[in-house]
mmCIF file with all atom_site columns, C-alpha atoms in Angstrom:
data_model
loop_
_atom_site.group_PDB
_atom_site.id
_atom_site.type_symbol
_atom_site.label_atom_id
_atom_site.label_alt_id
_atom_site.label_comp_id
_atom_site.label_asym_id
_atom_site.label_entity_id
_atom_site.label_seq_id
_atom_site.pdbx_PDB_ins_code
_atom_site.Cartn_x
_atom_site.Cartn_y
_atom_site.Cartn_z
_atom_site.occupancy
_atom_site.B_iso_or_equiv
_atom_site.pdbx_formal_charge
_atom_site.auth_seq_id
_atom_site.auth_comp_id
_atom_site.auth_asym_id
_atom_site.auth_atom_id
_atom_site.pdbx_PDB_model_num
ATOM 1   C CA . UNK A 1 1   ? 8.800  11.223  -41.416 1.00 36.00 ? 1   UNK A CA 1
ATOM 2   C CA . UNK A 1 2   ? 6.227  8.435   -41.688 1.00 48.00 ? 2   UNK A CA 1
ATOM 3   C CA . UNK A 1 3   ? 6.861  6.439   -44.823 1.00 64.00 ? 3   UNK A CA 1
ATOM 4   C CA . UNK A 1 4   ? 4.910  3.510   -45.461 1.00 67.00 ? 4   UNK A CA 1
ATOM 5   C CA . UNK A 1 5   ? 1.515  4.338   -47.579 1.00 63.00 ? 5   UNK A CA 1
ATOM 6   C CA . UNK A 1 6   ? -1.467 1.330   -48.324 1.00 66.00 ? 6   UNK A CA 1
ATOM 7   C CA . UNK A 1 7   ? 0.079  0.887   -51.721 1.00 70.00 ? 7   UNK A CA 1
ATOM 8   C CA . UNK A 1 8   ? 3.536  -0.168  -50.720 1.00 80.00 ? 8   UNK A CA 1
ATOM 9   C CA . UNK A 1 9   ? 5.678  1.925   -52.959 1.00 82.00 ? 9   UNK A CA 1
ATOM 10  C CA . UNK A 1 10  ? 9.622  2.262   -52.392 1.00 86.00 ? 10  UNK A CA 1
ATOM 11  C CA . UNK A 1 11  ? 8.532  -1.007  -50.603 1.00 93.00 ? 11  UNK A CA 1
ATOM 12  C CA . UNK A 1 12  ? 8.745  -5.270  -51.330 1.00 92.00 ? 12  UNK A CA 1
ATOM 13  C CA . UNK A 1 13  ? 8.278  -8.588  -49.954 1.00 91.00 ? 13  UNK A CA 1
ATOM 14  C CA . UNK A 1 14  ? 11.095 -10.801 -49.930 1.00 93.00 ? 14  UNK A CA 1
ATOM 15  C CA . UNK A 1 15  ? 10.720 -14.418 -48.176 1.00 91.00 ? 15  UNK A CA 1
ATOM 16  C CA . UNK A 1 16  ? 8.027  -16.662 -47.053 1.00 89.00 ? 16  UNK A CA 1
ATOM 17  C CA . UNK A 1 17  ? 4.317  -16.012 -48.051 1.00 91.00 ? 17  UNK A CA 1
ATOM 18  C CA . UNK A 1 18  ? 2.620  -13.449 -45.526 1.00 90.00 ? 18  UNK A CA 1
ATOM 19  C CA . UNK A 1 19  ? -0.304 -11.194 -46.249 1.00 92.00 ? 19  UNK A CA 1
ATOM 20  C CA . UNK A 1 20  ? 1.033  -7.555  -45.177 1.00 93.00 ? 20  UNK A CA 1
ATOM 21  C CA . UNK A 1 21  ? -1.441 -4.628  -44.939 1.00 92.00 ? 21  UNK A CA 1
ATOM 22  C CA . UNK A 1 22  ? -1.943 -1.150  -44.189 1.00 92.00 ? 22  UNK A CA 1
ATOM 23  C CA . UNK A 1 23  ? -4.769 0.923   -43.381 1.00 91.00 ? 23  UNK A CA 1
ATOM 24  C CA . UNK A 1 24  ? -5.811 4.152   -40.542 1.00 91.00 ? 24  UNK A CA 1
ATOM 25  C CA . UNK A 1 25  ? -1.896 4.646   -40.563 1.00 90.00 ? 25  UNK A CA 1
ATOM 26  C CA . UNK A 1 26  ? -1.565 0.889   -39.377 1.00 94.00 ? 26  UNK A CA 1
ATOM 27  C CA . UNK A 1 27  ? 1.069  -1.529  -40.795 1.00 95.00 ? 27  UNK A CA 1
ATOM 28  C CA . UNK A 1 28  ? -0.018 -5.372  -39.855 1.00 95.00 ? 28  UNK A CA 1
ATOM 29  C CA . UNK A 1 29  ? 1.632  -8.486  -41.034 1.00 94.00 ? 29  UNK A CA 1
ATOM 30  C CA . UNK A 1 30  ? 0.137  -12.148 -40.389 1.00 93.00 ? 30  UNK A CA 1
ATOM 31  C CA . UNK A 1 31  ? 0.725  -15.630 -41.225 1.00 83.00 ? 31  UNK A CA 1
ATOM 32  C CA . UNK A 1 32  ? 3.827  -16.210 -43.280 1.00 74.00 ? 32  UNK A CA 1
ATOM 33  C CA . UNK A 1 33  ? 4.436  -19.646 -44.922 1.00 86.00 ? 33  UNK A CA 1
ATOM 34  C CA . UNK A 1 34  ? 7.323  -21.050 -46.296 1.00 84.00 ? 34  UNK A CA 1
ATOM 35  C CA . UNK A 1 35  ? 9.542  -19.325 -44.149 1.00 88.00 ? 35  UNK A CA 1
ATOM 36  C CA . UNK A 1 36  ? 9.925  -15.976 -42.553 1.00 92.00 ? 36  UNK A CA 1
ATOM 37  C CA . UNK A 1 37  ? 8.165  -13.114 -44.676 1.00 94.00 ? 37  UNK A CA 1
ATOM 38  C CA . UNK A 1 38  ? 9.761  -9.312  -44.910 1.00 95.00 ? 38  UNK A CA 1
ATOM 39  C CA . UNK A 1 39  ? 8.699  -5.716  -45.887 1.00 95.00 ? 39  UNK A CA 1
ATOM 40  C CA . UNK A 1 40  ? 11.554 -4.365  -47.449 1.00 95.00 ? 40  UNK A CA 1
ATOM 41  C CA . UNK A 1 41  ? 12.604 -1.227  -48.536 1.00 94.00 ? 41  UNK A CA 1
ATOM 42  C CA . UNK A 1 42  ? 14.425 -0.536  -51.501 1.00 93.00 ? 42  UNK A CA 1
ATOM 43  C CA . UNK A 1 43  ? 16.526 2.686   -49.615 1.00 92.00 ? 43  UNK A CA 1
ATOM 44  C CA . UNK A 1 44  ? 19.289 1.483   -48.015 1.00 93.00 ? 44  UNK A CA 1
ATOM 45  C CA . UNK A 1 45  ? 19.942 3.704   -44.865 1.00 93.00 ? 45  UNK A CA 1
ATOM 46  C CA . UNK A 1 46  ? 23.096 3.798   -42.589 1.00 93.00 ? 46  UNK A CA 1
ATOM 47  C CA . UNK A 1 47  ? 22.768 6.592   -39.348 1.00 95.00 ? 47  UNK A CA 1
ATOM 48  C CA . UNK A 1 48  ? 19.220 6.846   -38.474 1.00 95.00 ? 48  UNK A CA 1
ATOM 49  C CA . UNK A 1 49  ? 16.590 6.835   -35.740 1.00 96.00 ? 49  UNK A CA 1
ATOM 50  C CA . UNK A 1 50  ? 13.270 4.558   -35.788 1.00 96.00 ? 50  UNK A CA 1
ATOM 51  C CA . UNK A 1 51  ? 10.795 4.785   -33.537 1.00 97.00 ? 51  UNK A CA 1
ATOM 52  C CA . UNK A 1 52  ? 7.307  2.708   -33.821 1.00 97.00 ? 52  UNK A CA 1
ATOM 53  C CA . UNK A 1 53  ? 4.739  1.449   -32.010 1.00 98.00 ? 53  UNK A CA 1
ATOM 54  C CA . UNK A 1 54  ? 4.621  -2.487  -32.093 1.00 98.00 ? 54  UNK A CA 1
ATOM 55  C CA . UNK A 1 55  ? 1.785  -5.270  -30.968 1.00 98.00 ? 55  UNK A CA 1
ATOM 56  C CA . UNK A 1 56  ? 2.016  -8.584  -31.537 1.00 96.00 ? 56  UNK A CA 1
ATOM 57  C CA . UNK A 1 57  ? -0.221 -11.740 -30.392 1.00 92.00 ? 57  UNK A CA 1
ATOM 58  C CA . UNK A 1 58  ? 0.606  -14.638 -28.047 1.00 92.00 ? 58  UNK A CA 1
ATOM 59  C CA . UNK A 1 59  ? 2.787  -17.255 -29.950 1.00 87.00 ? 59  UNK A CA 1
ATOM 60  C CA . UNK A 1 60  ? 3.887  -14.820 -32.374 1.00 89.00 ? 60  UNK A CA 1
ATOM 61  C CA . UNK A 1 61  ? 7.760  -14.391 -33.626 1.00 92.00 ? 61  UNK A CA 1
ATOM 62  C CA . UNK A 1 62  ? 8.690  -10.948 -35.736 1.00 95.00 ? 62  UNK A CA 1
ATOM 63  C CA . UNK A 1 63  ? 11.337 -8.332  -35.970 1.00 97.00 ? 63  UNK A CA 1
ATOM 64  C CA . UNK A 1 64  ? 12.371 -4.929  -37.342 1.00 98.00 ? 64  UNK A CA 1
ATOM 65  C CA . UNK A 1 65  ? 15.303 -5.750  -39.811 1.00 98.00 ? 65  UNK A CA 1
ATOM 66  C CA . UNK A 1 66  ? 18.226 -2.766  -39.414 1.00 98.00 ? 66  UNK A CA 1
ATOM 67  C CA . UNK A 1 67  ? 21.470 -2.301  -42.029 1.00 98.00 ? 67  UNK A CA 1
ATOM 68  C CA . UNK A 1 68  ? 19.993 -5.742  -43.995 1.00 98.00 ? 68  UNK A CA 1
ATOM 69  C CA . UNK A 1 69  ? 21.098 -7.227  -46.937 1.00 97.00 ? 69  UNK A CA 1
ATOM 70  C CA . UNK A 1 70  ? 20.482 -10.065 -49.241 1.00 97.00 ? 70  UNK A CA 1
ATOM 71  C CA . UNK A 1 71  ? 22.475 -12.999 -49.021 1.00 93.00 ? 71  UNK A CA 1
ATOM 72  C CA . UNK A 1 72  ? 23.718 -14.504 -52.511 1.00 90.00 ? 72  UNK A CA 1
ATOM 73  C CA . UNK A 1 73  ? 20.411 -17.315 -52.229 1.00 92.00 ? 73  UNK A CA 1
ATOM 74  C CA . UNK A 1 74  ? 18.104 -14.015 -52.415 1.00 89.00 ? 74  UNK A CA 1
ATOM 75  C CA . UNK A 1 75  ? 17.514 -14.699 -48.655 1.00 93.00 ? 75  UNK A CA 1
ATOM 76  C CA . UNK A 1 76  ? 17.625 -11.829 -46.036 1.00 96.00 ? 76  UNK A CA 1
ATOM 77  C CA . UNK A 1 77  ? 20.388 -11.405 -43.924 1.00 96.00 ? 77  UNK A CA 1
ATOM 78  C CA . UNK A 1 78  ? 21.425 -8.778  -40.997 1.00 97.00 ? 78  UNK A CA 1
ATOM 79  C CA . UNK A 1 79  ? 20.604 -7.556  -38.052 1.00 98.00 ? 79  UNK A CA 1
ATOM 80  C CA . UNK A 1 80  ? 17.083 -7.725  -36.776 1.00 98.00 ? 80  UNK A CA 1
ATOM 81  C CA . UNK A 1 81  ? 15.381 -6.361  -33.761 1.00 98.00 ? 81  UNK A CA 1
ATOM 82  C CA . UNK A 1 82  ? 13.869 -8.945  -31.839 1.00 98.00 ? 82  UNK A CA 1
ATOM 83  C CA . UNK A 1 83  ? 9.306  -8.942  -30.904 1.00 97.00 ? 83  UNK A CA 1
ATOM 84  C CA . UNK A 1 84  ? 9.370  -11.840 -29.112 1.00 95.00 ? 84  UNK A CA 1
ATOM 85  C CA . UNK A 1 85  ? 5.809  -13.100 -27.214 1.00 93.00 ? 85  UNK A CA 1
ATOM 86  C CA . UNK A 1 86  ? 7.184  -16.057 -25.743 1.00 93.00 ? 86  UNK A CA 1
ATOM 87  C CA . UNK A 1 87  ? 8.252  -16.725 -22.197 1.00 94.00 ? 87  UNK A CA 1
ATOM 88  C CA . UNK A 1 88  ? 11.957 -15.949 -22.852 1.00 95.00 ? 88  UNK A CA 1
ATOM 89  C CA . UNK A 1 89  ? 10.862 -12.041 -23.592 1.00 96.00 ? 89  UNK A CA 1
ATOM 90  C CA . UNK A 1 90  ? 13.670 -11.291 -25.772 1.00 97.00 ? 90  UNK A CA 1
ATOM 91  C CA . UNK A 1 91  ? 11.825 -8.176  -27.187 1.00 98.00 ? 91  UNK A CA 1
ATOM 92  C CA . UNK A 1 92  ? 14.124 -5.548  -28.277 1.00 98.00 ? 92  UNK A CA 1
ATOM 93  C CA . UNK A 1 93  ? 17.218 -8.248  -28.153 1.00 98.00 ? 93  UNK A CA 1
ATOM 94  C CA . UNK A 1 94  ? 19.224 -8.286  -31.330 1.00 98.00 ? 94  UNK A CA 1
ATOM 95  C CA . UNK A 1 95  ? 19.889 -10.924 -33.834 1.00 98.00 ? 95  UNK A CA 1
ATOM 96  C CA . UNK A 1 96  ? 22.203 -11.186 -37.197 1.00 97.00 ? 96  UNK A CA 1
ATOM 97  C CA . UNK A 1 97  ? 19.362 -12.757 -39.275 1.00 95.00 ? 97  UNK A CA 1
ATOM 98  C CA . UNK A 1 98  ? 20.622 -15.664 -41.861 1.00 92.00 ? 98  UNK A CA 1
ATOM 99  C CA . UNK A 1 99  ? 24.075 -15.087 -40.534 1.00 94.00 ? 99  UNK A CA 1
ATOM 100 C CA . UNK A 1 100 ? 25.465 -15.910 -36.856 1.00 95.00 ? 100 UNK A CA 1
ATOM 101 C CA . UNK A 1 101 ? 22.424 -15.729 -34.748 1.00 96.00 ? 101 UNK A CA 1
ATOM 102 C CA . UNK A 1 102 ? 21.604 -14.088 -31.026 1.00 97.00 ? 102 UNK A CA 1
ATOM 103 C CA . UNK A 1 103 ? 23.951 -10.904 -31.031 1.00 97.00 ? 103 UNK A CA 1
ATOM 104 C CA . UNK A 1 104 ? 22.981 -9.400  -27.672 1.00 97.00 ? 104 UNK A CA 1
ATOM 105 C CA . UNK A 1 105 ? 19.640 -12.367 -26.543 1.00 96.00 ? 105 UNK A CA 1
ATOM 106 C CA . UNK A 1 106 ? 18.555 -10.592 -23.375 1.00 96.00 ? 106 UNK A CA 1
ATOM 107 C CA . UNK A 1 107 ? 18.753 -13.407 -21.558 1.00 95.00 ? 107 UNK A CA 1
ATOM 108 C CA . UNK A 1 108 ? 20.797 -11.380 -18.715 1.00 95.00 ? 108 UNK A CA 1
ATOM 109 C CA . UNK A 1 109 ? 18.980 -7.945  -18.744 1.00 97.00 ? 109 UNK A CA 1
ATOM 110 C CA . UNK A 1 110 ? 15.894 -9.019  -16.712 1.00 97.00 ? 110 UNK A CA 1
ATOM 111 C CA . UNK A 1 111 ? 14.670 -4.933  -16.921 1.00 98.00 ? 111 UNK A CA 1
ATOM 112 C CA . UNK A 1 112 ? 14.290 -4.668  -20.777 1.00 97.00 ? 112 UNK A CA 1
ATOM 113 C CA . UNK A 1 113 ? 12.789 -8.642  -20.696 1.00 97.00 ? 113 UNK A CA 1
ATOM 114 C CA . UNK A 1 114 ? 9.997  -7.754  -18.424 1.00 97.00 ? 114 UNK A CA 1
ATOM 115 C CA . UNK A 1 115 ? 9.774  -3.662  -20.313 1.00 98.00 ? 115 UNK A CA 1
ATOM 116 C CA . UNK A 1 116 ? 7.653  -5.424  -23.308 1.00 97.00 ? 116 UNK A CA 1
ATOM 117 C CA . UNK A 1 117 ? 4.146  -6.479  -23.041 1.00 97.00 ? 117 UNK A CA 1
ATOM 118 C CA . UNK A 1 118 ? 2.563  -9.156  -25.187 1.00 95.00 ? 118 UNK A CA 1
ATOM 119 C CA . UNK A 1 119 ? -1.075 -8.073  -27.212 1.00 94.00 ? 119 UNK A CA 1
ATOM 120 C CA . UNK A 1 120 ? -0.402 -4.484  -26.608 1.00 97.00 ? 120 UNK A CA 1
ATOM 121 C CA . UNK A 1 121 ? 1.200  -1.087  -27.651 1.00 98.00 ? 121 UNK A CA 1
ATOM 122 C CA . UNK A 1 122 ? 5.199  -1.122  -27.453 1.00 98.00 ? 122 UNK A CA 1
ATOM 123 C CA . UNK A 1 123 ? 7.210  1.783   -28.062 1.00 98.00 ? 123 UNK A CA 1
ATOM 124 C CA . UNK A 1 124 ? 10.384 0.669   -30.175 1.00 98.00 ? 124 UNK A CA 1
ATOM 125 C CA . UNK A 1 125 ? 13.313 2.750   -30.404 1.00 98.00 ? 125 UNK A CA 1
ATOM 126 C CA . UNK A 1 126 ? 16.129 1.575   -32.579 1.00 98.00 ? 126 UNK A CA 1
ATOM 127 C CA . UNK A 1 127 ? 19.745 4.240   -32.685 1.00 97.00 ? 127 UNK A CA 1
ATOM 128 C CA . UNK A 1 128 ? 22.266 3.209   -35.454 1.00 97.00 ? 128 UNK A CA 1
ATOM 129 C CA . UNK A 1 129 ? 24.990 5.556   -35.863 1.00 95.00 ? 129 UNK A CA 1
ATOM 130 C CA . UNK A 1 130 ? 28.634 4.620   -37.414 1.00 94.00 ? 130 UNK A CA 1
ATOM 131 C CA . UNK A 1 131 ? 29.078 1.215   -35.739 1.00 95.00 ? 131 UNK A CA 1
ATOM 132 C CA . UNK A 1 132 ? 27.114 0.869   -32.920 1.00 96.00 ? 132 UNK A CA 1
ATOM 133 C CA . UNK A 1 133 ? 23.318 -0.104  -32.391 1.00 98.00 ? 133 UNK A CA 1
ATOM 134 C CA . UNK A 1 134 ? 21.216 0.468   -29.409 1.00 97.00 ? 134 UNK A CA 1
ATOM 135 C CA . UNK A 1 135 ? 17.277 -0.524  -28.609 1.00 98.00 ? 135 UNK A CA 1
ATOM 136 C CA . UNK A 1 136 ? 14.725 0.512   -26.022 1.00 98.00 ? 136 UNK A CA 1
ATOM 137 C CA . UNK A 1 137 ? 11.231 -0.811  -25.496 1.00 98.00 ? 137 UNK A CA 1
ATOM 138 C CA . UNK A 1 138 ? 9.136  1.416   -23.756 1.00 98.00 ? 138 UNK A CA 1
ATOM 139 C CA . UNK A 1 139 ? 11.769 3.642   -22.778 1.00 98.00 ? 139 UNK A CA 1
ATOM 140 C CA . UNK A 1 140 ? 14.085 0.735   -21.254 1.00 98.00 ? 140 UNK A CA 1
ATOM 141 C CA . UNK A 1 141 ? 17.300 0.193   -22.862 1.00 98.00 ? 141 UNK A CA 1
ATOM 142 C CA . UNK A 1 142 ? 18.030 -3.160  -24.295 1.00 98.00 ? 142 UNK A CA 1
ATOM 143 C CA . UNK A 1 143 ? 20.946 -2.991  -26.237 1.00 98.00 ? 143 UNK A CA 1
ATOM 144 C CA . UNK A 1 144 ? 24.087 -0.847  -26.524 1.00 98.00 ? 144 UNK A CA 1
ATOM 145 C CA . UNK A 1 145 ? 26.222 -2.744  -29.317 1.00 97.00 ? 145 UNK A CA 1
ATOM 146 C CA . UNK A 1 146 ? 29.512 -1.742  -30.767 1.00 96.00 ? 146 UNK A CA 1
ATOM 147 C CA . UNK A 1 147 ? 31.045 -4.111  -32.904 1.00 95.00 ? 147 UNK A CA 1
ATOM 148 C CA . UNK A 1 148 ? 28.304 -3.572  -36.294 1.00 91.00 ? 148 UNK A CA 1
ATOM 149 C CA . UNK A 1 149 ? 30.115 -4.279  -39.746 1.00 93.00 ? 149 UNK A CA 1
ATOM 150 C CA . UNK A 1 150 ? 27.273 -3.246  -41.542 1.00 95.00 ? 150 UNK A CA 1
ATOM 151 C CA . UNK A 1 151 ? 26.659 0.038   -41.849 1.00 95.00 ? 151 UNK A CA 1
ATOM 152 C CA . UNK A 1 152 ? 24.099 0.533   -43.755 1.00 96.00 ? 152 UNK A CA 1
ATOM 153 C CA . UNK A 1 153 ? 21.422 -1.974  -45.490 1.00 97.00 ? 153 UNK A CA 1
ATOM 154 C CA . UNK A 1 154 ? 17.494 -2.147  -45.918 1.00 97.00 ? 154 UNK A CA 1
ATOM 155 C CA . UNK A 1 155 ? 14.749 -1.739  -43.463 1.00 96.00 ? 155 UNK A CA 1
ATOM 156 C CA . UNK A 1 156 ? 12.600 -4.731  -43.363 1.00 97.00 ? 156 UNK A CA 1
ATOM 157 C CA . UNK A 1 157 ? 9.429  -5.470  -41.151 1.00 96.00 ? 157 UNK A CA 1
ATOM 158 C CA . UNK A 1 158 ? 9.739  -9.012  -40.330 1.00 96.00 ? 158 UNK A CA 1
ATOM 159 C CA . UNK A 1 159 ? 6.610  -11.756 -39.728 1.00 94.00 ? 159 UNK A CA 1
ATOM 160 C CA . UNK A 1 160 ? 8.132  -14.782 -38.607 1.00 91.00 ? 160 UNK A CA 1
ATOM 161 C CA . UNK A 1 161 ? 7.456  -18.047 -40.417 1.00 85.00 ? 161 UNK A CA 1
ATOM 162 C CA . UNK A 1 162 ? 5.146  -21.050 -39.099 1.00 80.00 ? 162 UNK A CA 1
ATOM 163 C CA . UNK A 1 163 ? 1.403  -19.265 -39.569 1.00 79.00 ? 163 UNK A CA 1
ATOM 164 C CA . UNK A 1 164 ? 1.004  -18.421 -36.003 1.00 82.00 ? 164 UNK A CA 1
ATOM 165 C CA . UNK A 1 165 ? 2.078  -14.752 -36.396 1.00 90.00 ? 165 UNK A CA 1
ATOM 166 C CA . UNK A 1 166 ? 0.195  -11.743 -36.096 1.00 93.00 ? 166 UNK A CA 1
ATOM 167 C CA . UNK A 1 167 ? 2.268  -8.216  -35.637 1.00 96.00 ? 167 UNK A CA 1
ATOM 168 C CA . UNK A 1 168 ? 1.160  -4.428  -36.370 1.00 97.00 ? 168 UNK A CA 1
ATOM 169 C CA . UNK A 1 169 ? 3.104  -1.329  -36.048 1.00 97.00 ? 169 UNK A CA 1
ATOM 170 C CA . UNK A 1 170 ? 1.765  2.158   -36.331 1.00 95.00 ? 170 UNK A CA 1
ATOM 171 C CA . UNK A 1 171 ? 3.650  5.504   -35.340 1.00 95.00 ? 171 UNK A CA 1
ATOM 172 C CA . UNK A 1 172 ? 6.897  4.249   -38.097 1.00 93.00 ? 172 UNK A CA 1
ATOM 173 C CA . UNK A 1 173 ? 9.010  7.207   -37.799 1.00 93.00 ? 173 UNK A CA 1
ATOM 174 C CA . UNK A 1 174 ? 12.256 7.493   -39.266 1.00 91.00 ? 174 UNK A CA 1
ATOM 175 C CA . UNK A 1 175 ? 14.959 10.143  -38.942 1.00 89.00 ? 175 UNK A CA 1
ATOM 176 C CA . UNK A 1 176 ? 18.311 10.046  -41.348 1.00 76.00 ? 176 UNK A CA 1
ATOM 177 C CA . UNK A 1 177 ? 19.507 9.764   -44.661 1.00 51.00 ? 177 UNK A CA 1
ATOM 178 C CA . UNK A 1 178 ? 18.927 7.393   -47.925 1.00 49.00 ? 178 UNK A CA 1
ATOM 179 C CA . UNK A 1 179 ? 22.341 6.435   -49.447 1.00 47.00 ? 179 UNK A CA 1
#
C-alpha cells in the first residue's frame, strides 16, 4: 500500500527544521536546520517490506529510518538506511541513528557502493523480519544484518541537517503489519 497523502496524517516531524512536501504522488524533503529533520509515523511496525524510489542532489545526506524510536531527549534514535551523495557512496549502508553509529558502512562492498546513482531514480528495498535487516539499491544487495534488538519502531524519512539537502521519494510501498 502507498501511505503517505499531501496532508500528512498518521504522520509528524520530529527534529531539525525542514520543509517536507508532497504532491503528483511525490514525497520531497529539503533544507533542515538545527539538526537532522524526520517524517515520522505514528504506527510502529516490526516485519515488513519497503520499497521506494529515492533521488537526492549532490552534497546531500538523508535516510529511511527502520524499527526507530525516541530517545528520552525527544531525539530520534535507530536504525536508518543510509542516501549518501558523497564520494564514500554508502547508499543503502546501515546506521543506528543517535545510538552507536555505522552498523554495516559499505566501505568493503564496492558492488552496492557503485549500485546507487547521485540526482537520479534509486530503487530502495529495505526486508526486516524477526531480527535481521537486509537492503538493496537497484536490485544490489547491501546489507544482510542479524544481530537487530529492535524489532519494531517508527518509519521516519530522514533530511539530514546543515541546509544543503534535497531528497524525494515516490513509489513508498509498504507490506506488513501495524502493532
Amino acid at each position: 500500500m502507498s501511505w503517505i497523502g499531501p496532508d500528512f496524517s498518521g504522520w509528524e516531524i520530529a527534529g531539525g527544521k525542514a520543509d517536507f512536501q508532497f504532491s503528483q504522488g511525490i514525497l520531497t524533503g529539503e533544507g533542515a536546520s538545527g539538526g537532522n529533520a524526520f517524517l515520522v509515523s505514528k504506527k510502529a511496525f516490526g516485519d515488513f517490506e519497503l520499497t521506494c524510489q529515492v533521488r537526492i542532489q549532490p552534497e546531500g545526506n538523508s535516510g529511511i529510518q527502520i524499527r526507530s524510536h525516541y530517545r528520552g531527549d525527544g531525539k530520534v534514535a535507530g536504525y536508518q538506511v543510509e542516501i549518501d551523495s558523497s564520494e564514500r557512496a554508502w547508499s543503502g549502508g546501515l546506521y543506528d541513528e543517535g545510538r552507536t553509529g555505522w552498523i554495516a558502512s559499505l566501505e568493503e562492498n564496492e558492488e552496492a557502493r557503485e549500485s546507487f546513482k547521485v540526482g537520479e531514480w534509486n530503487r530502495y528495498r529495505i526486508r526486516c523480519e524477526g531480527n535481521q535487516i537486509r537492503t538493496w539499491v537497484n536490485g544490489v544487495s547491501c546489507v544482510n544484518w542479524n544481530q537487530a534488538k529492535d524489532i519494531s519502531g517508527f518509519i521516519a524519512f530522514q533530511v539530514h541537517g546543515g541546509g544543503k539537502t534535497k531528497v524525494a521519494w515516490k513509489d513508498i510501498e509498504m507490506q506488513g503489519i501495524a502493532k
